[in-house]
Amino acid sequence: VPQTGRASYAPKLSSAQGQLLSHNTLEPVYNLFRAVTPEPGAWIDTTSGRIKVLDCAPEHERRVPEGRISVAQDHVVIGFHDGALGLRRVQPAGKSAMSAADWARGIHSLGDWSFA
């Protein structure tokens, strides 16, 4: 189909636009993750610093309180307003990319963790 009119340009996405906020609902959060991945990247701001989310998927069977991070048997799940997102690969600030399970094994007090 021939296009009419001139081409339009989308503005470049900034890193700040990739923040996954806990008070949002799951579907828009997952859509935002897909929109900003791989660049500029999606991230969460935890009580221990910024974590870049490299791979994730909605978790329909798990419930996690909004703004909390839960770890159980190699699964890392973060809670949003109406659902949860399972983290698969992450990159902590200043570190290399790793599986979310490996990252969780290196954290001692994860039960007290939350994100914005």
PDB file of C-alpha atoms in Angstrom:
ATOM      1  CA  VAL A   1       0.000   0.000   0.000  1.00  0.00           C
ATOM      2  CA  PRO A   2       1.539   3.318  -0.998  1.00  0.00           C
ATOM      3  CA  GLN A   3       2.109   5.735   1.864  1.00  0.00           C
ATOM      4  CA  THR A   4       0.841   9.282   1.709  1.00  0.00           C
ATOM      5  CA  GLY A   5       2.568  12.167   3.396  1.00  0.00           C
ATOM      6  CA  ARG A   6       6.064  12.439   4.763  1.00  0.00           C
ATOM      7  CA  ALA A   7       7.912   9.982   6.937  1.00  0.00           C
ATOM      8  CA  SER A   8       7.869  10.644  10.657  1.00  0.00           C
ATOM      9  CA  TYR A   9      10.642   9.960  13.115  1.00  0.00           C
ATOM     10  CA  ALA A  10      10.327   8.590  16.624  1.00  0.00           C
ATOM     11  CA  PRO A  11      12.494  10.213  19.281  1.00  0.00           C
ATOM     12  CA  LYS A  12      15.341   8.164  20.736  1.00  0.00           C
ATOM     13  CA  LEU A  13      14.434   6.312  23.938  1.00  0.00           C
ATOM     14  CA  SER A  14      16.396   7.251  27.050  1.00  0.00           C
ATOM     15  CA  SER A  15      17.627   4.947  29.793  1.00  0.00           C
ATOM     16  CA  ALA A  16      15.187   6.537  32.254  1.00  0.00           C
ATOM     17  CA  GLN A  17      12.269   5.357  30.106  1.00  0.00           C
ATOM     18  CA  GLY A  18      13.282   1.728  30.688  1.00  0.00           C
ATOM     19  CA  GLN A  19      12.521   1.667  34.419  1.00  0.00           C
ATOM     20  CA  LEU A  20       9.987  -1.017  35.360  1.00  0.00           C
ATOM     21  CA  LEU A  21       7.853   0.517  38.136  1.00  0.00           C
ATOM     22  CA  SER A  22       6.049  -1.736  40.616  1.00  0.00           C
ATOM     23  CA  HIS A  23       2.810   0.275  40.733  1.00  0.00           C
ATOM     24  CA  ASN A  24       2.136  -0.398  37.037  1.00  0.00           C
ATOM     25  CA  THR A  25       0.111  -3.338  35.765  1.00  0.00           C
ATOM     26  CA  LEU A  26       1.861  -6.369  34.302  1.00  0.00           C
ATOM     27  CA  GLU A  27       0.879  -6.084  30.628  1.00  0.00           C
ATOM     28  CA  PRO A  28       2.218  -2.532  30.099  1.00  0.00           C
ATOM     29  CA  VAL A  29       5.364  -3.414  32.082  1.00  0.00           C
ATOM     30  CA  TYR A  30       6.076  -6.433  29.877  1.00  0.00           C
ATOM     31  CA  ASN A  31       5.343  -4.382  26.739  1.00  0.00           C
ATOM     32  CA  LEU A  32       7.767  -1.704  27.974  1.00  0.00           C
ATOM     33  CA  PHE A  33      10.421  -4.383  28.559  1.00  0.00           C
ATOM     34  CA  ARG A  34      10.013  -5.588  24.962  1.00  0.00           C
ATOM     35  CA  ALA A  35      10.094  -2.025  23.612  1.00  0.00           C
ATOM     36  CA  VAL A  36      13.353  -0.994  25.294  1.00  0.00           C
ATOM     37  CA  THR A  37      15.234  -4.301  24.952  1.00  0.00           C
ATOM     38  CA  PRO A  38      18.051  -4.554  24.014  1.00  0.00           C
ATOM     39  CA  GLU A  39      18.693  -0.785  23.998  1.00  0.00           C
ATOM     40  CA  PRO A  40      18.442   1.330  26.065  1.00  0.00           C
ATOM     41  CA  GLY A  41      17.416  -1.577  28.306  1.00  0.00           C
ATOM     42  CA  ALA A  42      14.872  -2.303  31.028  1.00  0.00           C
ATOM     43  CA  TRP A  43      15.830  -2.051  34.688  1.00  0.00           C
ATOM     44  CA  ILE A  44      14.549  -2.101  38.240  1.00  0.00           C
ATOM     45  CA  ASP A  45      15.818   0.030  41.089  1.00  0.00           C
ATOM     46  CA  THR A  46      16.278  -2.269  44.103  1.00  0.00           C
ATOM     47  CA  THR A  47      17.313  -1.482  47.654  1.00  0.00           C
ATOM     48  CA  SER A  48      20.848  -2.564  46.703  1.00  0.00           C
ATOM     49  CA  GLY A  49      21.105  -0.735  43.384  1.00  0.00           C
ATOM     50  CA  ARG A  50      20.024  -0.884  39.770  1.00  0.00           C
ATOM     51  CA  ILE A  51      19.483  -4.276  38.128  1.00  0.00           C
ATOM     52  CA  LYS A  52      19.230  -4.413  34.333  1.00  0.00           C
ATOM     53  CA  VAL A  53      16.634  -6.958  33.184  1.00  0.00           C
ATOM     54  CA  LEU A  54      17.929  -8.823  30.128  1.00  0.00           C
ATOM     55  CA  ASP A  55      15.270 -11.539  29.854  1.00  0.00           C
ATOM     56  CA  CYS A  56      11.939 -12.069  31.598  1.00  0.00           C
ATOM     57  CA  ALA A  57       8.433 -13.456  31.118  1.00  0.00           C
ATOM     58  CA  PRO A  58       5.042 -12.982  32.788  1.00  0.00           C
ATOM     59  CA  GLU A  59       4.380 -15.463  35.610  1.00  0.00           C
ATOM     60  CA  HIS A  60       0.695 -16.310  35.636  1.00  0.00           C
ATOM     61  CA  GLU A  61       0.827 -18.967  38.369  1.00  0.00           C
ATOM     62  CA  ARG A  62       2.840 -16.983  40.916  1.00  0.00           C
ATOM     63  CA  ARG A  63       1.700 -14.103  43.082  1.00  0.00           C
ATOM     64  CA  VAL A  64       4.196 -11.724  44.641  1.00  0.00           C
ATOM     65  CA  PRO A  65       3.233  -8.576  46.563  1.00  0.00           C
ATOM     66  CA  GLU A  66       3.621  -5.355  44.600  1.00  0.00           C
ATOM     67  CA  GLY A  67       7.156  -4.020  44.807  1.00  0.00           C
ATOM     68  CA  ARG A  68       8.656  -7.203  46.287  1.00  0.00           C
ATOM     69  CA  ILE A  69      11.249  -9.642  44.924  1.00  0.00           C
ATOM     70  CA  SER A  70      10.696 -13.339  45.646  1.00  0.00           C
ATOM     71  CA  VAL A  71      13.146 -16.209  45.211  1.00  0.00           C
ATOM     72  CA  ALA A  72      12.120 -19.873  45.297  1.00  0.00           C
ATOM     73  CA  GLN A  73      13.935 -22.848  43.747  1.00  0.00           C
ATOM     74  CA  ASP A  74      15.964 -20.988  41.119  1.00  0.00           C
ATOM     75  CA  HIS A  75      13.055 -18.680  40.240  1.00  0.00           C
ATOM     76  CA  VAL A  76      13.277 -14.940  40.765  1.00  0.00           C
ATOM     77  CA  VAL A  77       9.890 -13.244  40.526  1.00  0.00           C
ATOM     78  CA  ILE A  78       9.069  -9.566  40.981  1.00  0.00           C
ATOM     79  CA  GLY A  79       5.609  -8.301  41.874  1.00  0.00           C
ATOM     80  CA  PHE A  80       3.630  -5.635  40.074  1.00  0.00           C
ATOM     81  CA  HIS A  81       0.192  -4.150  40.711  1.00  0.00           C
ATOM     82  CA  ASP A  82      -1.760  -7.033  39.165  1.00  0.00           C
ATOM     83  CA  GLY A  83       0.758  -9.793  38.461  1.00  0.00           C
ATOM     84  CA  ALA A  84       4.336 -10.988  38.540  1.00  0.00           C
ATOM     85  CA  LEU A  85       7.272 -11.055  36.158  1.00  0.00           C
ATOM     86  CA  GLY A  86       9.784 -13.905  36.229  1.00  0.00           C
ATOM     87  CA  LEU A  87      13.367 -12.785  35.738  1.00  0.00           C
ATOM     88  CA  ARG A  88      15.577 -15.062  33.627  1.00  0.00           C
ATOM     89  CA  ARG A  89      18.751 -13.009  32.988  1.00  0.00           C
ATOM     90  CA  VAL A  90      19.918  -9.898  34.791  1.00  0.00           C
ATOM     91  CA  GLN A  91      22.933  -7.630  34.998  1.00  0.00           C
ATOM     92  CA  PRO A  92      23.634  -5.983  38.361  1.00  0.00           C
ATOM     93  CA  ALA A  93      25.323  -2.564  38.194  1.00  0.00           C
ATOM     94  CA  GLY A  94      29.046  -2.982  37.548  1.00  0.00           C
ATOM     95  CA  LYS A  95      28.787  -6.748  36.976  1.00  0.00           C
ATOM     96  CA  SER A  96      28.528  -9.122  34.034  1.00  0.00           C
ATOM     97  CA  ALA A  97      25.246 -10.568  32.798  1.00  0.00           C
ATOM     98  CA  MET A  98      24.121 -13.715  34.634  1.00  0.00           C
ATOM     99  CA  SER A  99      21.085 -15.882  35.160  1.00  0.00           C
ATOM    100  CA  ALA A 100      18.641 -14.457  37.678  1.00  0.00           C
ATOM    101  CA  ALA A 101      19.037 -17.643  39.734  1.00  0.00           C
ATOM    102  CA  ASP A 102      22.824 -17.128  39.957  1.00  0.00           C
ATOM    103  CA  TRP A 103      22.284 -13.518  40.982  1.00  0.00           C
ATOM    104  CA  ALA A 104      19.815 -14.588  43.684  1.00  0.00           C
ATOM    105  CA  ARG A 105      22.239 -17.193  45.066  1.00  0.00           C
ATOM    106  CA  GLY A 106      24.761 -14.416  45.629  1.00  0.00           C
ATOM    107  CA  ILE A 107      22.336 -12.329  47.690  1.00  0.00           C
ATOM    108  CA  HIS A 108      22.161 -13.022  51.417  1.00  0.00           C
ATOM    109  CA  SER A 109      19.094 -11.072  52.541  1.00  0.00           C
ATOM    110  CA  LEU A 110      16.868 -11.215  49.495  1.00  0.00           C
ATOM    111  CA  GLY A 111      13.734 -11.625  51.608  1.00  0.00           C
ATOM    112  CA  ASP A 112      14.046  -7.973  52.614  1.00  0.00           C
ATOM    113  CA  TRP A 113      14.386  -6.717  49.060  1.00  0.00           C
ATOM    114  CA  SER A 114      11.992  -4.488  47.272  1.00  0.00           C
ATOM    115  CA  PHE A 115      12.042  -2.316  44.192  1.00  0.00           C
ATOM    116  CA  ALA A 116      10.441   0.939  43.176  1.00  0.00           C
TER     117      ALA A 116
END
